[in-house]
Short mmCIF file of C-alpha atoms in Angstrom, two decimals:
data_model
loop_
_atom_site.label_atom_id
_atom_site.label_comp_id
_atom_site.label_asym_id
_atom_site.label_seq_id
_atom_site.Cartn_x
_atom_site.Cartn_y
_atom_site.Cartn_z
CA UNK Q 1449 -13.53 12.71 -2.43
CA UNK Q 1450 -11.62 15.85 -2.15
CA UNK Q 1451 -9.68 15.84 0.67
CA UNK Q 1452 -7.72 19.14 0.13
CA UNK Q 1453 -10.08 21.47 2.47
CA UNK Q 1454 -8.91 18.93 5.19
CA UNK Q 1455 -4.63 18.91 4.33
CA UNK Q 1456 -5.23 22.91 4.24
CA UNK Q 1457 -7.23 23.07 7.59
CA UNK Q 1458 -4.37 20.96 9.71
CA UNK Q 1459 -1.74 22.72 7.90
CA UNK Q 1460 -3.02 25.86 9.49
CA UNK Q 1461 -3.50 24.57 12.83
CA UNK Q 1462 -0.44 23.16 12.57
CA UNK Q 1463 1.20 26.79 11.05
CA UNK Q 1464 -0.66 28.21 14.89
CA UNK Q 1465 0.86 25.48 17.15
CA UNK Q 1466 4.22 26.25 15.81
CA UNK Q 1467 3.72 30.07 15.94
CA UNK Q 1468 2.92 29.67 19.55
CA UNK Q 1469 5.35 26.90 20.73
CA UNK Q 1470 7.92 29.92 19.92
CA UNK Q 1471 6.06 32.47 21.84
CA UNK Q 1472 4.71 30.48 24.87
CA UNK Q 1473 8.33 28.90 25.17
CA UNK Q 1474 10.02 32.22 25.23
CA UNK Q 1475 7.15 33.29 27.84
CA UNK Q 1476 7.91 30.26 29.90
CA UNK Q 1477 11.80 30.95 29.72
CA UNK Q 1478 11.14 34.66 31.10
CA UNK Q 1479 8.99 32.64 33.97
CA UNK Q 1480 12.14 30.40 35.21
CA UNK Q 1481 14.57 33.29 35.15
CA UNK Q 1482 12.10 35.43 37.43
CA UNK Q 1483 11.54 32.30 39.81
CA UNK Q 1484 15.10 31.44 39.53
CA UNK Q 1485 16.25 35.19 40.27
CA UNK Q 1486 13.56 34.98 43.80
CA UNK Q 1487 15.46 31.77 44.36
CA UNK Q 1488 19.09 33.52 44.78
CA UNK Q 1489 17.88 36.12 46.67
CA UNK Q 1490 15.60 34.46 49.37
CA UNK Q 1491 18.87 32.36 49.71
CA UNK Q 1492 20.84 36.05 50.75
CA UNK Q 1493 19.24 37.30 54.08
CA UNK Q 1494 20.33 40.63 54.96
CA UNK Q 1495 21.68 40.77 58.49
CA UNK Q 1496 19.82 43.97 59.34
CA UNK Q 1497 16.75 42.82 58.06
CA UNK Q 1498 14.12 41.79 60.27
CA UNK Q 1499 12.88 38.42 60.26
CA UNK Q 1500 10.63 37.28 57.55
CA UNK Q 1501 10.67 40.67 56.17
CA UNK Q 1502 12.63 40.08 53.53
CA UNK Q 1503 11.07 37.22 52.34
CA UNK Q 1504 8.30 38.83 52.23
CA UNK Q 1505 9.46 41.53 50.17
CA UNK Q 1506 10.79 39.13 48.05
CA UNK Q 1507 7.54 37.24 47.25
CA UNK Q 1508 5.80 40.32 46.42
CA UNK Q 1509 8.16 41.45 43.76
CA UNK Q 1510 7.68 37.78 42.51
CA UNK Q 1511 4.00 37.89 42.41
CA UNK Q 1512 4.49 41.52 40.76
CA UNK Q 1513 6.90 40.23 38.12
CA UNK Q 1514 4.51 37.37 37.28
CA UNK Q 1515 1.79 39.46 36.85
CA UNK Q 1516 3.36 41.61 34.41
CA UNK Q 1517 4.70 38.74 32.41
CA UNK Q 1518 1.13 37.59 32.50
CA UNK Q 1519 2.30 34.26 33.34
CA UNK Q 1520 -1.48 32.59 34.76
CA UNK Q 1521 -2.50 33.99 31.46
CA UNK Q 1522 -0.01 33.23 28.26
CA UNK Q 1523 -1.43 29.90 27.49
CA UNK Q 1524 -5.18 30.86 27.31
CA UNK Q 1525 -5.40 32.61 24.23
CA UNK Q 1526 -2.78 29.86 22.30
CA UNK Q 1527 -4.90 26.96 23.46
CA UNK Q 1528 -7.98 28.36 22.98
CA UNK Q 1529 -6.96 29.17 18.84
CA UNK Q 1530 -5.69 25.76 18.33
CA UNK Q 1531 -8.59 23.92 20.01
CA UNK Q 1532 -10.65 26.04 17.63
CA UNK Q 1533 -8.37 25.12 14.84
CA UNK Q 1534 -8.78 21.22 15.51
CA UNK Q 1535 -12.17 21.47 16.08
CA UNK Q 1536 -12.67 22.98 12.54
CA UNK Q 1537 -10.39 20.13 11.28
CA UNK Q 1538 -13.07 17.45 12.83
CA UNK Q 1539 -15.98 19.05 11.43
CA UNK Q 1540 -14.15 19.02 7.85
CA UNK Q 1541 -13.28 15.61 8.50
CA UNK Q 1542 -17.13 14.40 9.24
CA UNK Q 1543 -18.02 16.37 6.54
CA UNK Q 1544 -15.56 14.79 3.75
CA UNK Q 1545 -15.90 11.05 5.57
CA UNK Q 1546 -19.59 9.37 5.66
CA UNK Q 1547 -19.60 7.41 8.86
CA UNK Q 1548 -22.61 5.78 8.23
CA UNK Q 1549 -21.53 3.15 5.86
CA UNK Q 1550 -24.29 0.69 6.88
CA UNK Q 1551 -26.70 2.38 4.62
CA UNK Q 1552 -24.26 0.01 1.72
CA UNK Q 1553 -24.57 -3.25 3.22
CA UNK Q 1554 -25.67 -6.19 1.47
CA UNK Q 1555 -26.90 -8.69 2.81
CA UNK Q 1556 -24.59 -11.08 0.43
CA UNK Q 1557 -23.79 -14.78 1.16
CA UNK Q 1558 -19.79 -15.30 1.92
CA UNK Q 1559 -17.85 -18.67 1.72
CA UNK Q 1560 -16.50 -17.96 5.14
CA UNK Q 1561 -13.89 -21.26 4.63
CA UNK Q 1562 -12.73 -19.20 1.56
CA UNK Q 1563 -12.59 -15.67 3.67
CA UNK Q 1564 -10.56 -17.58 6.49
CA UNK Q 1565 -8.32 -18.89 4.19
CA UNK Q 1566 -7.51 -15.69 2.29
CA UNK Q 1567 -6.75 -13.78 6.05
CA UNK Q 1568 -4.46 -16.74 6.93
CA UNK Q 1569 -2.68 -16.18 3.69
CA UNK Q 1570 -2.07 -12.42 4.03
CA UNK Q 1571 -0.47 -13.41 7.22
CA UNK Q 1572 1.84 -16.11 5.80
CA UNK Q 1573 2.39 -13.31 2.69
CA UNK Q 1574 3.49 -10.72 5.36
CA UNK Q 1575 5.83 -13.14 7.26
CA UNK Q 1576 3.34 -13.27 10.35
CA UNK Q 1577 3.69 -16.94 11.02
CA UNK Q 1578 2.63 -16.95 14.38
CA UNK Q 1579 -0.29 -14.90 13.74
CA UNK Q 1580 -1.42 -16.96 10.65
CA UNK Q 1581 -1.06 -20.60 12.83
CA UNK Q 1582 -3.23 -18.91 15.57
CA UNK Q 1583 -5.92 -17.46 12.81
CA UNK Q 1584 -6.05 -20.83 11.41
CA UNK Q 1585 -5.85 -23.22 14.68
CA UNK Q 1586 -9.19 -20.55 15.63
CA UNK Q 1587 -10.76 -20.61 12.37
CA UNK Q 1588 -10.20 -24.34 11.69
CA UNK Q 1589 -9.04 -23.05 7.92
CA UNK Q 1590 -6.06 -25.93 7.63
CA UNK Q 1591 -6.53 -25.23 3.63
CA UNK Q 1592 -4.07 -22.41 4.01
CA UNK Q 1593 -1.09 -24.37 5.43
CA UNK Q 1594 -0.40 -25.90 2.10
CA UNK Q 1595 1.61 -22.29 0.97
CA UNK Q 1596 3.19 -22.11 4.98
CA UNK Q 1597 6.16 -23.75 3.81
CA UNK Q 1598 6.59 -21.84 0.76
CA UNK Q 1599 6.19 -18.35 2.10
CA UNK Q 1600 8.02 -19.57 5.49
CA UNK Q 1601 10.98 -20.24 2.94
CA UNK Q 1602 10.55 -16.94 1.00
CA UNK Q 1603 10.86 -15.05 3.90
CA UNK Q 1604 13.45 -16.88 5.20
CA UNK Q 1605 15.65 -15.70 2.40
CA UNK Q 1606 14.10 -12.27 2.29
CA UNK Q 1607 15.55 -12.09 5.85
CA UNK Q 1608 18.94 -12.95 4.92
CA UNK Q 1609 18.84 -10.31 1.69
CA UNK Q 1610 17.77 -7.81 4.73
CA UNK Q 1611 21.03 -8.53 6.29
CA UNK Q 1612 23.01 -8.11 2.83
CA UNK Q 1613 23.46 -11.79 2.61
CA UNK Q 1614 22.88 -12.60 -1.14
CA UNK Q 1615 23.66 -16.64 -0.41
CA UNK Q 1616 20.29 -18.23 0.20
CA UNK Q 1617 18.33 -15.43 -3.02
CA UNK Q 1618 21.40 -16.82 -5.37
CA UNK Q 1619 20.69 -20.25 -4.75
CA UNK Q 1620 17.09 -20.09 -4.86
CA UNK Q 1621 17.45 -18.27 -8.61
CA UNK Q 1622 20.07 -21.11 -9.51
CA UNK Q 1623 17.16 -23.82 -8.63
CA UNK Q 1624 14.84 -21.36 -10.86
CA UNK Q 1625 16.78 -20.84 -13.40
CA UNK Q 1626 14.66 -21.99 -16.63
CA UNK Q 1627 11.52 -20.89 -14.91
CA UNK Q 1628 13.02 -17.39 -14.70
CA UNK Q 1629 14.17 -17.50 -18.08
CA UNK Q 1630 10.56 -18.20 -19.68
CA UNK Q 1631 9.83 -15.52 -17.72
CA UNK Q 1632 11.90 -13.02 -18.83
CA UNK Q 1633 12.98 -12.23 -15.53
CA UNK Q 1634 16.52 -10.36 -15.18
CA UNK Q 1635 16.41 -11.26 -11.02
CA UNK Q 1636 19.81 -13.95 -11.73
CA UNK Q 1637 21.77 -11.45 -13.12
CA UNK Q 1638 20.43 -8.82 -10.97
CA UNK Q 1639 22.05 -10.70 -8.32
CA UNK Q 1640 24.84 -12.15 -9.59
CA UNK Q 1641 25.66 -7.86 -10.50
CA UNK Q 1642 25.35 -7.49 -6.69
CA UNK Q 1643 27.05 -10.26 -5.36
CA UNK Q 1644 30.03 -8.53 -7.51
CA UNK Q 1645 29.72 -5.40 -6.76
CA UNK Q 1646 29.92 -6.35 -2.97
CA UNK Q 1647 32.85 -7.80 -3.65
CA UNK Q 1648 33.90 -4.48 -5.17
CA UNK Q 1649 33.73 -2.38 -2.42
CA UNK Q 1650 35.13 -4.84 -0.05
CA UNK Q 1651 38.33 -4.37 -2.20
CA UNK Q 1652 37.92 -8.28 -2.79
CA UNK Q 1653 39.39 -7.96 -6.85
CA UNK Q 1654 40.53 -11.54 -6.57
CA UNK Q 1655 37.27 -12.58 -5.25
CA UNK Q 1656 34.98 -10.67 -7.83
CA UNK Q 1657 37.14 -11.73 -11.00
CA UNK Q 1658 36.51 -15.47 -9.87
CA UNK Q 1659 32.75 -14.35 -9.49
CA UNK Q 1660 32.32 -12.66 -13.27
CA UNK Q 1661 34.25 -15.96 -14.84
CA UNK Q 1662 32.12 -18.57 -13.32
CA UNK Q 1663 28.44 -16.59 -12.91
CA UNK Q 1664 27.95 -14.19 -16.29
CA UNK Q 1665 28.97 -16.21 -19.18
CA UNK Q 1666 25.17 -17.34 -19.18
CA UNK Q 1667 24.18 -13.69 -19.42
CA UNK Q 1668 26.03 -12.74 -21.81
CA UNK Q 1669 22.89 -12.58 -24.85
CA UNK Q 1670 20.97 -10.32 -22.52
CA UNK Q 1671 23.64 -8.32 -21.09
CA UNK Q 1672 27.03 -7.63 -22.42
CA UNK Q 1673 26.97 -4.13 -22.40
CA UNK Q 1674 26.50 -3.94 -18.34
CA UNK Q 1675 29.02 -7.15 -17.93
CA UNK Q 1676 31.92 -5.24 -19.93
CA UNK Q 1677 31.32 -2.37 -17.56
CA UNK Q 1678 31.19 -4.26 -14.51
CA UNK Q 1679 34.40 -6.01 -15.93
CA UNK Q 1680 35.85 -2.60 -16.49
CA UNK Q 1681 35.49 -1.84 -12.97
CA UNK Q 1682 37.23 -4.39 -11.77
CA UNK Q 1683 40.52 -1.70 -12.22
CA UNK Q 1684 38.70 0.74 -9.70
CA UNK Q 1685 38.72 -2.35 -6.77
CA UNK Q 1686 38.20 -0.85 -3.38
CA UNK Q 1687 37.69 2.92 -4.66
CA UNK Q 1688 34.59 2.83 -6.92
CA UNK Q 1689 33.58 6.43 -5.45
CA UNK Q 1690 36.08 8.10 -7.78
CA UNK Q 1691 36.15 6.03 -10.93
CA UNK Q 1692 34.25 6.77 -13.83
CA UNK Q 1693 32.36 3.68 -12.68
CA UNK Q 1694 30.57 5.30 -9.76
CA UNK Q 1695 27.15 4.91 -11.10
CA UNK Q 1696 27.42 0.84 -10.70
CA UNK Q 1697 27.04 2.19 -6.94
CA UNK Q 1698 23.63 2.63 -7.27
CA UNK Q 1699 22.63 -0.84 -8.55
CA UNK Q 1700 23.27 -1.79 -5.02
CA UNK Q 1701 19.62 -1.56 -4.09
CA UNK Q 1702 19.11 -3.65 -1.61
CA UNK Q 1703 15.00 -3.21 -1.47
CA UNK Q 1704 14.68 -3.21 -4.84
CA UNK Q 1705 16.36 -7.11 -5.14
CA UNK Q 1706 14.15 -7.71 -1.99
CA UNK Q 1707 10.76 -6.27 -3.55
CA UNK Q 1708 11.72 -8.25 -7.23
CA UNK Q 1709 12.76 -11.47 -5.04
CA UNK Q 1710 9.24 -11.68 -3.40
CA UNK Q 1711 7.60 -10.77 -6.75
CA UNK Q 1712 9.02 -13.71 -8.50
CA UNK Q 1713 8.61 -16.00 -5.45
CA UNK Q 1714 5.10 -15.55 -5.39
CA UNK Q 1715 4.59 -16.08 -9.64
CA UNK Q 1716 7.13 -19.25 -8.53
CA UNK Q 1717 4.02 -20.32 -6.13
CA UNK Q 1718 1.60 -19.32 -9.08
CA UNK Q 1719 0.16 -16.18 -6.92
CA UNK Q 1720 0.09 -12.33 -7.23
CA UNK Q 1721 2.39 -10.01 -5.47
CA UNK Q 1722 -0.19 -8.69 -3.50
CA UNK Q 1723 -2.63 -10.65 -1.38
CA UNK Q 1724 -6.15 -10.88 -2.36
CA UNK Q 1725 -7.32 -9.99 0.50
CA UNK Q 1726 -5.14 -6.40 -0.18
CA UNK Q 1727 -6.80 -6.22 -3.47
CA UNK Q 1728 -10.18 -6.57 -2.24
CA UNK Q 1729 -9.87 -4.12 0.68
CA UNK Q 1730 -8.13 -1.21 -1.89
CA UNK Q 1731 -11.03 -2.08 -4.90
CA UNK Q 1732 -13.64 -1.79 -1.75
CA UNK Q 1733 -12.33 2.08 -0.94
CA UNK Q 1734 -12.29 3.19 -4.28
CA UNK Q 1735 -16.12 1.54 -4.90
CA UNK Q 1736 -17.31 2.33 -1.37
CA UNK Q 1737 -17.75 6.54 -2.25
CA UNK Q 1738 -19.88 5.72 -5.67
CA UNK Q 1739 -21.89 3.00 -3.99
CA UNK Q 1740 -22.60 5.40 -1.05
CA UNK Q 1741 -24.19 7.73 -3.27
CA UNK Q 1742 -25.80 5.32 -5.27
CA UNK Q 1743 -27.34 4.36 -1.57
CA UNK Q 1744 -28.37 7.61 -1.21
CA UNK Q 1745 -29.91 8.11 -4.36
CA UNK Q 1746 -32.52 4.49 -4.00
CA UNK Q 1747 -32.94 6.45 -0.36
CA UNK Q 1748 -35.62 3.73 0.83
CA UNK Q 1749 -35.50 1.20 -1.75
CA UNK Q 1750 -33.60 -1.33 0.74
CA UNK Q 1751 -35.26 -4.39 -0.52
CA UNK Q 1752 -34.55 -3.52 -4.64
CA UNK Q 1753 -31.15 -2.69 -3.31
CA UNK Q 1754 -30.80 -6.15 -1.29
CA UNK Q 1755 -31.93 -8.44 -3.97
CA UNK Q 1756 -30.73 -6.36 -7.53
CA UNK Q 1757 -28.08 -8.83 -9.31
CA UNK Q 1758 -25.56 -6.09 -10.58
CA UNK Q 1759 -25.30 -2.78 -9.60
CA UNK Q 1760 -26.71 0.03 -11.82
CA UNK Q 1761 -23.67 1.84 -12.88
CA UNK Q 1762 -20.20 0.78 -13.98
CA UNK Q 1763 -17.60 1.51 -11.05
CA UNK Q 1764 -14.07 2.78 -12.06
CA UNK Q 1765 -11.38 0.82 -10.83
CA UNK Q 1766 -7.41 1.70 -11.42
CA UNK Q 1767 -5.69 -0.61 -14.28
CA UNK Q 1768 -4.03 -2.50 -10.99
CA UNK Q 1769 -7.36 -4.17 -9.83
CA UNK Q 1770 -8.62 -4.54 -13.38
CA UNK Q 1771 -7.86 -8.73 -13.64
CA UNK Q 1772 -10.63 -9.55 -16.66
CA UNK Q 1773 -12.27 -8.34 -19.63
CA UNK Q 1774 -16.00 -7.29 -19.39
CA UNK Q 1775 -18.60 -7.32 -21.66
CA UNK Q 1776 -21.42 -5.19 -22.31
CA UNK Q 1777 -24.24 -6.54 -25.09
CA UNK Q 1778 -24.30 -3.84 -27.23
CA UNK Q 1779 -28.58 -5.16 -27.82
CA UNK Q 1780 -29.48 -5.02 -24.91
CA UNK Q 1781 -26.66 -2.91 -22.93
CA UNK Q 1782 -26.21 -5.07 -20.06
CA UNK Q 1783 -23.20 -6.11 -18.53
CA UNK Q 1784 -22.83 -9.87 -18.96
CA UNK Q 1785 -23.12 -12.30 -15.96
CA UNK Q 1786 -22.62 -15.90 -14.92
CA UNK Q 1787 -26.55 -16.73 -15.79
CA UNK Q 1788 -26.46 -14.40 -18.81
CA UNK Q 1789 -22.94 -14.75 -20.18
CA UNK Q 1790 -21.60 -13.38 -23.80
CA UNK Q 1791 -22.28 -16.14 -26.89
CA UNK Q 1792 -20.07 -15.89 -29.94
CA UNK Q 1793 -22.01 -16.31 -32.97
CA UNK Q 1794 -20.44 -18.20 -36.04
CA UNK Q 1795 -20.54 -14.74 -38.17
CA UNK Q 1796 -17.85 -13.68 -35.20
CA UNK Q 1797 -20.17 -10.59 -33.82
CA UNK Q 1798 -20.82 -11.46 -30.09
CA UNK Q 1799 -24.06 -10.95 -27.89
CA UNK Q 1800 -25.19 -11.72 -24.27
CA UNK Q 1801 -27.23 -15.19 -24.19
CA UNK Q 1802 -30.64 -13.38 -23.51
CA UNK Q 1803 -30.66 -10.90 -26.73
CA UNK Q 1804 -30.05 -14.35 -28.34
CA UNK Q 1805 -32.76 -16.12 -27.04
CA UNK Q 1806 -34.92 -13.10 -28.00
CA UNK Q 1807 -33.60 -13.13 -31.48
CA UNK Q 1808 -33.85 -16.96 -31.98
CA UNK Q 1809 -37.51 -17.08 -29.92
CA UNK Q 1810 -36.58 -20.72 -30.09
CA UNK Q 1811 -33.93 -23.48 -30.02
CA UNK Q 1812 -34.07 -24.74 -33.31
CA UNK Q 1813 -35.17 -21.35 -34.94
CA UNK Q 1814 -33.51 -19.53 -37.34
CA UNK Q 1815 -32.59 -15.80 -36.39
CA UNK Q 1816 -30.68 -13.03 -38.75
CA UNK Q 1817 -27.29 -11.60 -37.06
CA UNK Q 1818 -28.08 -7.85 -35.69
CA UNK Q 1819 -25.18 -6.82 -37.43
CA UNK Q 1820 -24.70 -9.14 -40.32
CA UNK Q 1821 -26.76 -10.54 -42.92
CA UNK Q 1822 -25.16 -13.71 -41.23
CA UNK Q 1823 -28.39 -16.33 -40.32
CA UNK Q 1824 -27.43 -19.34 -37.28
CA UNK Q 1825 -29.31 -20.65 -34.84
CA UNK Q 1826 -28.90 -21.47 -31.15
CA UNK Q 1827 -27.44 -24.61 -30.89
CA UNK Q 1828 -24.46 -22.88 -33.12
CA UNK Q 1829 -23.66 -20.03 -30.62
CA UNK Q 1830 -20.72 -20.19 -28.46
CA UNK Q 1831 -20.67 -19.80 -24.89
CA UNK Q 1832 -17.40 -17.10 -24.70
CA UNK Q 1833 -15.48 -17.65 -20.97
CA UNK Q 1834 -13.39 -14.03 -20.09
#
């Protein structure tokens, strides 16, 4: 979907609103200093002037200087070449967006317990308690309260790292410890570096030594090069911003520790950073353009679209929503599925269950390997799980 004819069109409307918020302001300016000026000098009646003449007289060169400035005019012609501007920017965007997205429904059965539950969890994930225990008490989904405590903790903690308090994250990674160390994850240390570099710039020296001695002797494998530094520091207390240590600064990234904290919580909990519901949404946007033109192309095939098993094409997905392996029988060229999945024969070459069946013709039958001059039969094929 190329969306650059779009950014262009509303950066040039945008280009035209500016150009004329200069000129119509400096047109409205000239309008208050003429009505201000017939202000001052309806205020100072001269004695010898008959009544209501002056006023008069004064109106009239008001209404003349108006008319010159063009001031029931100014804002036509600027409105009129941005509305045309916008309205150019619409018709690009109906043109690059296909509204009718009903033409790629399915008519596909849901486990709506297992829908509900996934919402409820995106809600706990995103630290929207109240919202999840309403979704749930609504949706009678109770399965998803068994991670509300775990995710009511996490955020608990991610609140307190939002206020630059690193107490509750250290003592969670304490409790984690091993688990984090099978894991390869540097989110101790990362914090125990903070926690010391606080100190740092606080000017606490006394504070930070006692810090290093008791919390990076177990880090020491990993990361001695970044401990002797930070230990080197310690002679800059207070006044990091002119030491030759000044680039320890910027390991005080506060949403950084905050983003890795959550990461690990949720692999703690044995879930993915981001919620499946998330991942299901973003794989739907980048499917929903090829599917729309596959729609297009079956034009009034609705029932062979409705009941086909796997769609006709292979639909490119980044590497982040890419979770498992699939397999394409290179006999028969189709994409392997729960009722025909891949078999592993005992030669090690690997075809979908129904190219088997056709090879074999029957259970006990012997058939020759495609590939191979490898002979097995049936009953010796392996059902392969990806």
């Amino acid at each position: 979907m190329d969306l650059f004819p779009v950014r262009n069109a509303f950066n040039r409307a945008s280009k035209k609103q500016k150009t004329w918020y200069g000129k119509t302001q400096e047109d409205i300016d000239k309008v208050l200093e003429v009505i201000t000026n017939a202000i001052i000098e309806l205020s100072i009646v001269p004695e010898e002037a008959p009544a209501g003449v002056h006023q008069k007289l004064v109106m009239e060169v008001l209404q003349a200087r108006l008319k010159e400035i063009g001031a029931q005019s100014f804002t036509e012609a600027p409105l009129k070449e941005i509305n045309n501007a916008m309205t150019k920017c619409g018709k690009l965007i109906d043109k690059c967006f296909n509204r009718n997205l009903g033409k790629v429904y399915r008519n596909v059965e849901f486990n709506h317990g297992l829908v509900n539950q996934l919402v409820a969890l995106h809600f706990y994930r995103q630290g929207l308690f109240d919202v999840g225990d309403c979704f749930v008490a609504e949706s009678h989904g109770e399965s998803a309260l068994s991670m509300r405590t775990q995710f009511w903790e996490s955020h608990q903690i991610l609140a307190q790292l939002q206020a630059g308090d690193l107490s509750g994250a250290l003592a969670w990674a304490q409790e984690h410890h091993i688990a984090l160390q099978q894991r390869k994850s540097s989110l101790e240390f990362r914090l125990q570096r903070l926690q010391f570099v606080q100190y740092l710039v606080e000017g606490k020296k006394a504070l930070a030594l006692e810090h290093a001695r008791s919390s990076f002797g177990g880090f020491a494998n990993n990361h001695m090069h970044e401990i002797q530094r930070l230990m080197g520091s310690l002679l800059w207390a207070g006044r990091l911003q002119m030491s030759p240590y000044v680039d320890i600064l910027s390991n005080m990234d506060w949403d950084a520790i905050a983003f890795e904290f959550m990461h690990e919580c949720c692999a703690m909990l044995g879930q993915s950073y981001n919620s499946p519901l998330f991942v299901t949404l973003c794989a739907g946007s980048q499917a929903l353009p090829t599917l729309l033109k596959v729609a297009a192309v079956m034009g009034g095939k609705k029932h062979e679209w409705q009941s086909m098993a796997q769609l006709p094409m292979e639909i490119e997905l980044e590497k982040g929503l890419q979770f498992h392996s699939i397999f394409a029988c290179p006999v028969s060229r189709d994409q392997s599925t729960n009722e025909n999945p891949p078999m592993l024969l005992p030669c090690g070459h690997v075809l979908c269950r129904q190219s088997i069946q056709k090879l074999a013709k029957a259970p006990t039958r012997t058939f020759k390997c495609p590939y191979c001059p490898s002979e097995t039969t049936l009953s010796l094929c392996q059902q392969l799980h990806l």
